[in-house]
Structures are given as C-alpha cells and as structure tokens.
Short mmCIF file of C-alpha atoms and ligand atoms in Angstrom, two decimals:
data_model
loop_
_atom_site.label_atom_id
_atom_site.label_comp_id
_atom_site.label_asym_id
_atom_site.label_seq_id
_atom_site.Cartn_x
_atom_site.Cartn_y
_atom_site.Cartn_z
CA UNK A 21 108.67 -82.67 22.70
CA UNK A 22 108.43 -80.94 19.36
CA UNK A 23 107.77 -77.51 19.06
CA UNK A 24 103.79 -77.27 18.09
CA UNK A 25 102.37 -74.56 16.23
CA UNK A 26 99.27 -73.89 14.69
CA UNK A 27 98.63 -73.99 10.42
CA UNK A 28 96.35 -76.03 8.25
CA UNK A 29 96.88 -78.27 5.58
CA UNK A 30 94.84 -79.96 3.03
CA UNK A 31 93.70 -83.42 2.93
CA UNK A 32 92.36 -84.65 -0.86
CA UNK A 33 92.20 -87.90 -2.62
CA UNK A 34 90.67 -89.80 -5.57
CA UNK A 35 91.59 -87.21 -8.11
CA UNK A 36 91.61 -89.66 -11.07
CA UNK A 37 93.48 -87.76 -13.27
CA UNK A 38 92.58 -87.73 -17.05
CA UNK A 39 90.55 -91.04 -16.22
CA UNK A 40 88.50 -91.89 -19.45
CA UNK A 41 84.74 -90.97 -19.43
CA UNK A 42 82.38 -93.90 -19.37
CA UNK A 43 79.19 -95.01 -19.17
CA UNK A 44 77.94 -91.30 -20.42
CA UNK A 45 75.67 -90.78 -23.17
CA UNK A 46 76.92 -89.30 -26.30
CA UNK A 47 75.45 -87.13 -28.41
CA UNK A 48 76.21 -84.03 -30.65
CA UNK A 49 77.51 -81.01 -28.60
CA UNK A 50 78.29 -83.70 -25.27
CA UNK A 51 80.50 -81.59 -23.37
CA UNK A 52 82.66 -85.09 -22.83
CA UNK A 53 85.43 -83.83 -23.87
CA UNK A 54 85.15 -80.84 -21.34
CA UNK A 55 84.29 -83.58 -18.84
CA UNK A 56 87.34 -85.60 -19.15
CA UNK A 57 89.67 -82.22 -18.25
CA UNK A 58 87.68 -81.31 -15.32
CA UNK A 59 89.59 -83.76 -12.96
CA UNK A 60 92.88 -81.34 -14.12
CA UNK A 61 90.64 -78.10 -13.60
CA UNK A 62 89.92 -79.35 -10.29
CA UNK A 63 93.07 -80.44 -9.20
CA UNK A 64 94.56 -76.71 -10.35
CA UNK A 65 92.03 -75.49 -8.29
CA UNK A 66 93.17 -77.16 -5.28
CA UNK A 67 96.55 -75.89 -5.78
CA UNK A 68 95.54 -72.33 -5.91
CA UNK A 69 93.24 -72.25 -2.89
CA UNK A 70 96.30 -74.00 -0.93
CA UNK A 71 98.52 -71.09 -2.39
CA UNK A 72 95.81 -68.68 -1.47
CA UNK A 73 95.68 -69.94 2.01
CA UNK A 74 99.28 -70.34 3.06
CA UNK A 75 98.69 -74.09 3.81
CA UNK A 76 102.03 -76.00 5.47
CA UNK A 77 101.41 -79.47 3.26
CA UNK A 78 98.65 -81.80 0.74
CA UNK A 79 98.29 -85.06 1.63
CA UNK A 80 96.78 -87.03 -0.89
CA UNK A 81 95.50 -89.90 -0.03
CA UNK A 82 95.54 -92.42 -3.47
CA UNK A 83 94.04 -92.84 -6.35
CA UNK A 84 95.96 -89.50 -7.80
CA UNK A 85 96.33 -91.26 -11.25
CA UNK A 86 93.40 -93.18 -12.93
CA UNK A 87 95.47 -95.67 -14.04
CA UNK A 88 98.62 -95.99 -15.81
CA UNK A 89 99.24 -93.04 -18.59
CA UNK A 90 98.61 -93.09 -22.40
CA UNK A 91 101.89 -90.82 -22.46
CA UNK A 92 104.32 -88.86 -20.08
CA UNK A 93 101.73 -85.75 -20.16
CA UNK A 94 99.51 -87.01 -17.05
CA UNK A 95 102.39 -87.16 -15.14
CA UNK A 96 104.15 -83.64 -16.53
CA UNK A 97 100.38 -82.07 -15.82
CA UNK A 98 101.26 -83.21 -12.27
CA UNK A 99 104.60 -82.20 -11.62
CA UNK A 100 103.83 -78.68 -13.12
CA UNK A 101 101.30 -78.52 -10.47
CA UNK A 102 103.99 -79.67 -7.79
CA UNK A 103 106.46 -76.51 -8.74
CA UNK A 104 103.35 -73.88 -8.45
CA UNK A 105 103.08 -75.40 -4.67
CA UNK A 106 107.08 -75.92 -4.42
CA UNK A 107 107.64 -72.02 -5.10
CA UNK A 108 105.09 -71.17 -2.49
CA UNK A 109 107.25 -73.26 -0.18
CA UNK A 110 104.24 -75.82 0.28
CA UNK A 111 105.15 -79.97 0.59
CA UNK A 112 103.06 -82.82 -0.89
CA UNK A 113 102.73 -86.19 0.94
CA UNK A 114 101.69 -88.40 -1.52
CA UNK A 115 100.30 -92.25 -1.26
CA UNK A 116 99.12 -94.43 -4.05
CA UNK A 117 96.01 -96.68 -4.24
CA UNK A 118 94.53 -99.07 -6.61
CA UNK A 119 94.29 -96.93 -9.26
CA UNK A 120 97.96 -96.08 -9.26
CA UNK A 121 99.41 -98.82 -7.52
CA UNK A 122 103.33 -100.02 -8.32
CA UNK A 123 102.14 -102.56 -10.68
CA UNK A 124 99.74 -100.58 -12.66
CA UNK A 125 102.26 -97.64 -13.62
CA UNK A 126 104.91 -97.98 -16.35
CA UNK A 127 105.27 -95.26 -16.68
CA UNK A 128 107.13 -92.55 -14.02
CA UNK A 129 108.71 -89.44 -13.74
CA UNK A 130 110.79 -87.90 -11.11
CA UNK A 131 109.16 -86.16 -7.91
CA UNK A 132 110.41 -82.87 -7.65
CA UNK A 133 112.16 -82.14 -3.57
CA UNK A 134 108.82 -81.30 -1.91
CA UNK A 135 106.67 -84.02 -3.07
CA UNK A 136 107.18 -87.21 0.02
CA UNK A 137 106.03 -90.71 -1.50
CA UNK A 138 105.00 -93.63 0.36
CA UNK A 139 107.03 -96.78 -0.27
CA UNK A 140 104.89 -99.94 -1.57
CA UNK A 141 106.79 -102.63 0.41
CA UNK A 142 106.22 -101.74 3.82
CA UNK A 143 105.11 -99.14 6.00
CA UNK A 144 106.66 -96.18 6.24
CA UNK A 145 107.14 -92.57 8.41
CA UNK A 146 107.80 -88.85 6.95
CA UNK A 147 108.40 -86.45 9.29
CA UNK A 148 108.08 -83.25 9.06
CA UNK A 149 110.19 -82.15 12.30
CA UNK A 150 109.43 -78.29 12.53
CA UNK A 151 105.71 -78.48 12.39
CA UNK A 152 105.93 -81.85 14.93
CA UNK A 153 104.05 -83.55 12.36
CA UNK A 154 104.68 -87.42 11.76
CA UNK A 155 103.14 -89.55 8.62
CA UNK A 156 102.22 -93.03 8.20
CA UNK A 157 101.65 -94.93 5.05
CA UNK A 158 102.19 -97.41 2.63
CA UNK A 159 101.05 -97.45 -0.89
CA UNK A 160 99.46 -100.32 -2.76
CA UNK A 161 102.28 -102.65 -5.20
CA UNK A 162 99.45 -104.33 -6.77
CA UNK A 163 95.93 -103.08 -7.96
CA UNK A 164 94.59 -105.74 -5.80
CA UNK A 165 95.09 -105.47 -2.34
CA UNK A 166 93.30 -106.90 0.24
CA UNK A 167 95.10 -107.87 3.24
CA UNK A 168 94.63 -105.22 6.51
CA UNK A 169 97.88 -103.38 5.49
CA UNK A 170 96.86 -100.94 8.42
CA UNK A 171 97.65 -103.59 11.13
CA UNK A 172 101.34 -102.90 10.25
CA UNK A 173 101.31 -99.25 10.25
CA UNK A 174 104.04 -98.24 13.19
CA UNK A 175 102.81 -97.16 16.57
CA UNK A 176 101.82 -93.53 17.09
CA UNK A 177 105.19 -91.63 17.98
CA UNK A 178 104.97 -89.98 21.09
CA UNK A 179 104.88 -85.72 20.90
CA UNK A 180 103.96 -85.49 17.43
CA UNK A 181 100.58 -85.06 15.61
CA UNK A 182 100.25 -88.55 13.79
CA UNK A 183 98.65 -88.56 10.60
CA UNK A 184 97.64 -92.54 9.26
CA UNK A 185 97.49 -92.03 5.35
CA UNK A 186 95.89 -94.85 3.78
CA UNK A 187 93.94 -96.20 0.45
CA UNK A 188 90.84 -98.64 1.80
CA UNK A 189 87.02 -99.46 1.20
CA UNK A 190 87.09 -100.00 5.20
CA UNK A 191 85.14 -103.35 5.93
CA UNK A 192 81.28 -104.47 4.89
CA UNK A 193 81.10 -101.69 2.48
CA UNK A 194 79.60 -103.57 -0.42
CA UNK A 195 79.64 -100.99 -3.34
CA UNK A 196 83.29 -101.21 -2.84
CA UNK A 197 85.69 -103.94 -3.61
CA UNK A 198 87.89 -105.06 -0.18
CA UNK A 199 90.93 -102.95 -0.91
CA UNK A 200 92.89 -102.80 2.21
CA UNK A 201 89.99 -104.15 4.88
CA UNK A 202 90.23 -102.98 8.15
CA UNK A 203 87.69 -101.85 10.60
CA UNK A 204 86.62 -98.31 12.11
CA UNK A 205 87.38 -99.78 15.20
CA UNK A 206 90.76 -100.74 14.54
CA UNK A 207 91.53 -97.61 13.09
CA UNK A 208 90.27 -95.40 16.23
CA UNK A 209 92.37 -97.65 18.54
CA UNK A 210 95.88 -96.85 16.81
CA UNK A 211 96.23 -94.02 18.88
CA UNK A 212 96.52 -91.26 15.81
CA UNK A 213 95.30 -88.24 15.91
CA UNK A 214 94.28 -88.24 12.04
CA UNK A 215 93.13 -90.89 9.50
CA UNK A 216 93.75 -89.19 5.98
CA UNK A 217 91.65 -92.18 4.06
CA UNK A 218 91.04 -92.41 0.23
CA UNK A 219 89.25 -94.54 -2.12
CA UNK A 220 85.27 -94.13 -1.00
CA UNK A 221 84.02 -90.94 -3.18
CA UNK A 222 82.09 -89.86 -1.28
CA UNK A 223 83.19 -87.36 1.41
CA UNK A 224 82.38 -88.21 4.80
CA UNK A 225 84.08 -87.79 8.03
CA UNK A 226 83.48 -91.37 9.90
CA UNK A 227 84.78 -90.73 13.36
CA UNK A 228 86.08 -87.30 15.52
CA UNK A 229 88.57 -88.01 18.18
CA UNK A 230 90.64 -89.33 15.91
CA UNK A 231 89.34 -87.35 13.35
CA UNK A 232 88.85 -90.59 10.28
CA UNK A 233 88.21 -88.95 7.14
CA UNK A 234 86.89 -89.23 3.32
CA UNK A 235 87.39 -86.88 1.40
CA UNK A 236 85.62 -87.82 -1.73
CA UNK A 237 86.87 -87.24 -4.95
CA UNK A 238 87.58 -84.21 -6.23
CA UNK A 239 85.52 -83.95 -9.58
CA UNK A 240 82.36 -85.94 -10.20
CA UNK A 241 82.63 -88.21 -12.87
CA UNK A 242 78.98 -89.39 -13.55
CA UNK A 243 75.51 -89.18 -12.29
CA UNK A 244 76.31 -91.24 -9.22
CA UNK A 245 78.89 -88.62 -8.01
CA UNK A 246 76.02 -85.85 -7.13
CA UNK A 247 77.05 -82.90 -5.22
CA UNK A 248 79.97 -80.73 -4.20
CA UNK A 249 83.15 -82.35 -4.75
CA UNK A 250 86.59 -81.08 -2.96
CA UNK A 251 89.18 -81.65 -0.49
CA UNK A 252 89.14 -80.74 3.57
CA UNK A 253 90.74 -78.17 4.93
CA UNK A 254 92.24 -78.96 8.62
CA UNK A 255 93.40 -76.34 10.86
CA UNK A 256 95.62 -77.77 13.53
CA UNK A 257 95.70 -75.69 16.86
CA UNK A 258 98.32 -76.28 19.60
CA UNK A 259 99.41 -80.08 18.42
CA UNK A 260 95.69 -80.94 17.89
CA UNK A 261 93.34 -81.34 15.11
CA UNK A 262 90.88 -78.60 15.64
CA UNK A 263 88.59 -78.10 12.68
CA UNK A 264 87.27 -79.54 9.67
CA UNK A 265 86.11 -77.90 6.51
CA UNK A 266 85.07 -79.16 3.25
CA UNK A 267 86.56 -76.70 0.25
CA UNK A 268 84.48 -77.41 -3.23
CA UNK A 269 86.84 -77.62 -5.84
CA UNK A 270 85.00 -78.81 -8.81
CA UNK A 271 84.31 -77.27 -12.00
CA UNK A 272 81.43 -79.44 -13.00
CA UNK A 273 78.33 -80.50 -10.54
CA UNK A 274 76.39 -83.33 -11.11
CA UNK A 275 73.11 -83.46 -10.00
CA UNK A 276 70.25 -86.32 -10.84
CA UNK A 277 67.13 -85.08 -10.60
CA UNK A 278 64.12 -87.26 -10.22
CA UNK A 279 60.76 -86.01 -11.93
CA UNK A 280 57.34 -86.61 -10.47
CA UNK A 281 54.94 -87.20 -13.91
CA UNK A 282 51.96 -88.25 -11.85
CA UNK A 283 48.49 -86.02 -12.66
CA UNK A 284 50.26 -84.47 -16.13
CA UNK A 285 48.10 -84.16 -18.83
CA UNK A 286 50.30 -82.55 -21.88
CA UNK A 287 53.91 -82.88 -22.70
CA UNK A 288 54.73 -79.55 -22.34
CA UNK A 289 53.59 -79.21 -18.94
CA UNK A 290 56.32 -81.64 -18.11
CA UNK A 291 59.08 -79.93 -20.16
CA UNK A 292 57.60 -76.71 -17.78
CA UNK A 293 58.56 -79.40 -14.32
CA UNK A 294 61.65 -80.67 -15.79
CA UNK A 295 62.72 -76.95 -16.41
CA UNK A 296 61.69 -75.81 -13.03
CA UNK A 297 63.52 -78.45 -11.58
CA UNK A 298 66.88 -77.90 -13.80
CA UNK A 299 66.80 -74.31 -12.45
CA UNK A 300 66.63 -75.18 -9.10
CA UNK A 301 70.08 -77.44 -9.82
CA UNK A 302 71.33 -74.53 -11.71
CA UNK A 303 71.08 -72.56 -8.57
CA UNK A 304 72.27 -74.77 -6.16
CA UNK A 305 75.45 -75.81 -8.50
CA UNK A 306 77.44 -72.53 -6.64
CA UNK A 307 78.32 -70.97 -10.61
CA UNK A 308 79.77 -74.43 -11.99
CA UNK A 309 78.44 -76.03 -14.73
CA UNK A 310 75.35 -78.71 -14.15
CA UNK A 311 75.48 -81.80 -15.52
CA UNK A 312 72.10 -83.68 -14.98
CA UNK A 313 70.76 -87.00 -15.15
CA UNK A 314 66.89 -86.42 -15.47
CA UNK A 315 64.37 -89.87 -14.14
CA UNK A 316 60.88 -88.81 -15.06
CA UNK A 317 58.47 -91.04 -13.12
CA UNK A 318 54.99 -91.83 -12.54
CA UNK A 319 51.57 -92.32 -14.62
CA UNK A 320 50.80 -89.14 -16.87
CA UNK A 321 47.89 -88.91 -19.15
CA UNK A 322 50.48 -87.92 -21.89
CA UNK A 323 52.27 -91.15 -21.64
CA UNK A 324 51.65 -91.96 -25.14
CA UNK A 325 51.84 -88.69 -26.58
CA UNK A 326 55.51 -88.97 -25.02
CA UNK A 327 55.85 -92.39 -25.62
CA UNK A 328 54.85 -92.38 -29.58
CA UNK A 329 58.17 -90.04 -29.71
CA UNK A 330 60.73 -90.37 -26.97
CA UNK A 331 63.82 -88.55 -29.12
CA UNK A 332 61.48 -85.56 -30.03
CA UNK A 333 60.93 -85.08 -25.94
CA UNK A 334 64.23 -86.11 -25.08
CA UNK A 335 65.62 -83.41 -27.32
CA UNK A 336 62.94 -80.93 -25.93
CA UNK A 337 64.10 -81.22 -22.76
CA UNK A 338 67.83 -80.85 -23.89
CA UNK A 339 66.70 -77.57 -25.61
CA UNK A 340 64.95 -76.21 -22.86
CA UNK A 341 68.21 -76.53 -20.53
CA UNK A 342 69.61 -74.49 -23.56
CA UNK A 343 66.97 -71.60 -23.11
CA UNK A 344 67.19 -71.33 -19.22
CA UNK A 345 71.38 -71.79 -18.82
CA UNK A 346 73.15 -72.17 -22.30
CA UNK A 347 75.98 -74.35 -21.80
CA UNK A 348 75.89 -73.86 -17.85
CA UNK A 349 73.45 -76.29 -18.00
CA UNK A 350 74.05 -79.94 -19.56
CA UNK A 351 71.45 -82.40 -19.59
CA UNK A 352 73.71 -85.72 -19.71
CA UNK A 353 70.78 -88.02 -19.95
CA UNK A 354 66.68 -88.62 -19.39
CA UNK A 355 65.71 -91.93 -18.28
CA UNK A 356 61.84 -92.08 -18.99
CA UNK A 357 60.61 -94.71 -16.40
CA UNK A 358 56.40 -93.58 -17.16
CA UNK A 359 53.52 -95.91 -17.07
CA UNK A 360 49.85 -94.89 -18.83
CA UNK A 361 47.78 -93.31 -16.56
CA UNK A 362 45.32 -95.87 -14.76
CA UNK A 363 42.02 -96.02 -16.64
CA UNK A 364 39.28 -95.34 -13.54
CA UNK A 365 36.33 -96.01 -15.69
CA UNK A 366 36.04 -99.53 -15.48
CA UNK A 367 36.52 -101.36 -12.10
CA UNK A 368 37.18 -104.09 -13.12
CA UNK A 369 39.99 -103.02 -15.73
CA UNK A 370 42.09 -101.69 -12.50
CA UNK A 371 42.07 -104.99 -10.85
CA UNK A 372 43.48 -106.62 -13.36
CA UNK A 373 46.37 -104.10 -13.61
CA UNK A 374 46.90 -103.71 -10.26
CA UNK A 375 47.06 -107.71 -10.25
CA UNK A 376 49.56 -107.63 -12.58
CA UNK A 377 51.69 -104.65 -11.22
CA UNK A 378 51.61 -106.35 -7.69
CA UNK A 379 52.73 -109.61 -9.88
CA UNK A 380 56.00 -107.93 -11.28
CA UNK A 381 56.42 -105.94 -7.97
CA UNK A 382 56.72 -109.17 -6.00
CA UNK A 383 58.74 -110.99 -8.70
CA UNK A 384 61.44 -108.69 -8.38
CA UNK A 385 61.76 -109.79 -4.58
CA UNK A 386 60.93 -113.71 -5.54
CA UNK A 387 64.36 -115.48 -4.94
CA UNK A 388 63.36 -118.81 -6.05
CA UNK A 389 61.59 -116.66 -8.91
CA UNK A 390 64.81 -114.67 -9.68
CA UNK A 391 66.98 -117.65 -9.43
CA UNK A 392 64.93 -119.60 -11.87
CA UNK A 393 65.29 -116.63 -14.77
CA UNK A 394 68.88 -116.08 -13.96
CA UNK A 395 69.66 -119.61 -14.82
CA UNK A 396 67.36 -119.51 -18.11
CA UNK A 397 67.81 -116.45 -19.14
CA UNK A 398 72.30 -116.62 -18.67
CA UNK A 399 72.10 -120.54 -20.49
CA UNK A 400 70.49 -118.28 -23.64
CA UNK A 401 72.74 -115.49 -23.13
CA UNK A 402 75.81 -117.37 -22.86
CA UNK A 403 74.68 -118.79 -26.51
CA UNK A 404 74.92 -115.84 -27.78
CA UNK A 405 77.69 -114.66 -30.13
CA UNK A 406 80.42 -113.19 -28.07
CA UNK A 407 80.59 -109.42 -30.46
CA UNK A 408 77.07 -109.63 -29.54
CA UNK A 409 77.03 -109.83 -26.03
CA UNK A 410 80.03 -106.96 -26.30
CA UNK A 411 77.52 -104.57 -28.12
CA UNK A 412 77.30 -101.49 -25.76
CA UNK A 413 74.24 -100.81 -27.16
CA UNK A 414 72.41 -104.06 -26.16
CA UNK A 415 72.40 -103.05 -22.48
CA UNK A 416 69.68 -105.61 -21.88
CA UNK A 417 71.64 -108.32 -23.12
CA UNK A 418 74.41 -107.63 -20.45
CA UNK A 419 72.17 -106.98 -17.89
CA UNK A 420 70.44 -110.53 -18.58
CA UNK A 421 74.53 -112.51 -18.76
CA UNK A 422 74.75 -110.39 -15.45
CA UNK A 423 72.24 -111.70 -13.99
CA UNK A 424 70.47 -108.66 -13.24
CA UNK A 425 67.00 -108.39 -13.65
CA UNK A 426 65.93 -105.31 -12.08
CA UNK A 427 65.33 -102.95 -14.95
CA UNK A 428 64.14 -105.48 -17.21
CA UNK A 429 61.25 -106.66 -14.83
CA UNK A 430 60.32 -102.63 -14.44
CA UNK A 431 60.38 -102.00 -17.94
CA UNK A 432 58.38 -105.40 -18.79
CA UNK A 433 56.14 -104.14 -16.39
CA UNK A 434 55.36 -100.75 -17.84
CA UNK A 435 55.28 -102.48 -21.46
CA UNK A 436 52.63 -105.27 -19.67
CA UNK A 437 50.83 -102.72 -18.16
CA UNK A 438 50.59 -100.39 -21.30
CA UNK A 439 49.62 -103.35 -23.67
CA UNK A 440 46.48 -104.32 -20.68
CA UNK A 441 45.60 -100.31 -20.45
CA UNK A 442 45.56 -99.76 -24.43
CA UNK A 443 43.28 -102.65 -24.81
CA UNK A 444 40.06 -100.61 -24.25
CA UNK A 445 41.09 -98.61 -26.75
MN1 MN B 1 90.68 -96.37 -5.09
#
C-alpha cells in the first residue's frame, strides 16, 4: 500500500487558448480584441490560485490549445506558465482532445520536466508514487474520434487513488459531436475513484462515488457560455476524494439577459428596464467585466417608435451600459424580437391576428410543413452564387441552405403581424 496523505489538486479543461473570436458582433470600441486574450488571463489566473494554494498537481483534461498555432507564441505563452508552477514545485498532467489532437498540431515545443503528457496511441498510466496517486489517459491522434477509447483504459490499480483523464461528449448528448462515446454507466463501473472529463463547457459534476466531473471551460467565449467559468478544486483526504469546489477564474462574464417589453409605452422606459437589468448582471459578474447579449421581447406600444430606428436604440442601449459601468460593462449585442402591441379596439381585428400568430406558431412544429420549405427553399438556395451564400452578412440565406427555419418563421411572423396591425392605420 502507498503511503496516503491528504492535498488538493486542480482539475481544469477546455482552455482554448488564443482560439479566434467568432460569431460576435463588431462594432467600434468591441472589446474583441480584449476578448480573444481572456482565455490567457484566465489560464494565468489558474496558475496563481494553484501557487497560492500549495496544490500537489493540474490535470487538464483537453482541449488546452484551440487548434493548431499561427506561430510558436501559443505554445511559449504555455510553457512560461509551466515554469511559474515548476518553481513552486507543482506537476501538470496534461491530455489532449479534439481541439489539440496529434493530427491537428504542427507545430510543438518541448514540455518542460513537470508537465506528464498522455500518449495518443494507446492508453497510458503516470504515477505519481509519493502522493499514491495513479493516472489514466490517452489523448486523441485525430480531431475525429469516436470510438469508446475509455473501454481500453487499464484496470484501476489496487492502493492508489485512480484518476480516469479523458476528452468525451459522453453518449446522447446532442449539442455535442460523438467524440470518444461512452456511457455514465460505464464510466462509474471502472472502479476509479475520479473521472477528470473535458470537452462539455459547461461545468457539471455528473456522478459522486466516483466523483465524474466537467469542469467547463475556463473563459466564456460567447453568449452561450453564461456564468462563472473556472476549474475545481479537489481536496483528497486519507486516499479518498473528499470535496469538490468550483474556483472562478475568468476575467470576462457573459451573461444574456432576456427583456420583458410587454405593457411599455415609450422607448425610454425600456432603455430604463434594459439598464436595470444590466446592473443587476453588473452585480452578479463578482468585479469582472460583463459582456451581455440583450433579447428584448414582447408587444410594446413603442414598437414602431423603436422599430422606425433600430441603430438609434441599439446604440442607446450601448450608451446607457456606458453611463452605469464604463467599460465594466459591454453590451455585445441586442436582438430585438418585438411585435406591435395588439390593437383591442376592434374584435374582430384580434381574431384575425391571433389566427395568423397561431398559423406561424403551429408551422414551426408542422413536419410535413417544414419538410416541404426545406426542400423549396434549399433547391433556390443551392442556386445561388456560391460568394453569395458565403456572405456573413446574409445570415438568412444560410439559415435557409441549412435548413433552418426557426428564426425566419418568427421574424415573418412579427413582419405578418405588423403589416395586419398597421392596416387600421
Ligand atoms: Mn473538445
């Protein structure tokens, strides 16, 4: 039996380093490129609070590199990083995913001592004798993986606290491409006492007794990454996994905030709910820097005054974050998704709209419907010119070749709805 002792160690993944921002909307004074170095703010903070708190090792869990490097300063950003926790005698025990699988990097410099790699071909054990602590891993050779590379991880060793390190999207997870299946199940049954997983970012801890573990990314990158973003802290106590905590380490918290319009009368009233609503975020975002994504909603009898000038709100709203935070608050984007305000007066007026809303409501669930505009709609996409159907800017046209018809059926809803309630006029 191996001498047991008690310490803590950190268990992080997804850190996407220097991973190009996408998918963000652009304008004068975006903080993108502030964005784009938060995954390297993040990760430094990591290494601090592991200095700070006399941790034993990092395990990182895939997905450390975004993808393969423009140049050699990615990976000299990272081994910089390795020294700070090399001097305060602290090891790394590092795996790589999709991201940063064998294939995708051409790029490579050499580990320093204290930094343990998985091997690509096969699974593989580090020990780490005086702590009693044994690894198990294997990192991905090709971006694609998607056999149950689990199944082949080697039996628990007997006496030692087993850690399982792996990169997977589990099974049925459906936002996630099958990298690595393998069940919950399966994973419980290996007899480890820890499942250090990576890939899914958001942080979750799936199963206790074994302890099977997400720990999310460790920066948001966009409005779908909401929240605090870190690694987890594990204290081990007499051989065992004892407790769980999730540190923040982000520099930059996104938040989307969803905005009730319903029963509004003037525009600035809603600036006046938007702002309350961005101060809230600002106070929940712990002293980091918000970055919202602001959905306005519902039926407000200022719809057109809003409507006739969407940039002049839009940029109202962007100034008022100004006012409340300065640059602690950044207002990435505002999605206006307002209908007019239904006209009361005449009975039989409402009928016909709420005919017509019911209409477009149950198109959207309509699979012969659905199936019918998908094939129409992609035969006149696919006509298009190719540069065309490239154009970031016509998102509808994409959305059409896609096949999805979600947004367009809500917006052609609100536009059918607005041309039947402005005919009274
Ligand atoms: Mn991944």
């Amino acid at each position: 039996m191996a001498t047991q002792c008690d310490f803590e160690f950190i268990h992080a993944a997804d850190i996407h380093l220097d991973s190009p921002m996408r998918g963000l909307a652009r304008y004068d004074g975006a903080p993108i490129e502030r964005l784009a170095n938060c995954a390297r703010e993040a990760f430094s903070n990591l290494i601090d609070y592991a200095i700070a708190e006399h941790v034993r090792f990092v395990v990182i869990a895939g997905d450390l590199y975004d993808g393969d490097w423009r140049d050699f300063n990615t990976g000299l950003f990272f081994i910089q990083e390795m020294g700070r926790l090399r001097d305060a005698g602290i090891r790394v025990v590092l795996l790589y995913g999709n991201h940063d699988a064998a294939n995708v990097m051409t790029r490579s410099l050499d580990l320093p001592a204290n930094v343990h790699s998985f091997d690509h071909k096969q699974p593989s054990s580090i020990e780490f004798d005086e702590l009693g602590v044994v690894f198990h891993g294997q990192s991905f050779e090709r971006r694609d993986v998607t056999d149950n590379i689990a199944r082949a991880y080697p039996a628990p060793w007997p006496g030692r606290l087993n850690i399982g390190v792996l990169h997977t999207a589990l099974e049925g997870n459906s936002q996630h491409a099958s990298y690595a299946p393998c069940t919950l199940g399966e994973l419980a049954a290996k007899g480890y006492d820890y499942w250090a997983l990576g890939h899914v970012h958001q942080a979750c801890v799936l199963h206790e007794q074994p302890y099977i573990v997400f720990p999310g990314n460790l920066q948001g990158r966009h409005a779908r990454e909401c929240g605090p973003k870190g690694a987890y802290r594990v204290s081990v106590r007499d051989g065992a996994i004892d407790a769980l905590e999730h540190v923040a380490c982000d520099v930059m918290r996104w938040a989307e905030l969803n905005i009730k319009a319903d029963g509004i009368d003037e525009a600035h009233q809603l600036i006046g709910r938007i702002t309350q609503a961005l101060e809230a975020a600002v106070n929940d975002a712990d002293a980091r820097t918000l970055a919202a994504r602001i959905t306005v909603t519902g039926r407000p009898a200022c719809y057109r005054e809003i409507m006739r000038d969407q940039e002049g709100f839009i940029a109202d709203v962007r100034a008022a974050a100004v006012a409340l935070a300065g640059d602690r608050a950044w207002v990435e984007k505002v999605k206006l998704k307002i209908a007019p305000a239904l006209d009361t007066s005449d009975p039989r007026r409402q009928d016909a709209v709420s005919e017509l809303a019911e209409l477009l409501t149950q198109a959207g669930g309509d699979e012969t419907l659905g199936a019918q505009l998908r094939a129409e709609f992609g035969a006149l996409v696919a006509k298009l010119p190719a540069e065309l159907r490239a154009d970031p800017e016509l998102e509808m046209v994409r959305q059409l070749g896609d096949g999805r018809l979600d947004h367009i059926l809500d917006d052609l809803g609100a536009y059918a709805i607005a041309q039947v309630t402005a005919r009274g006029d």
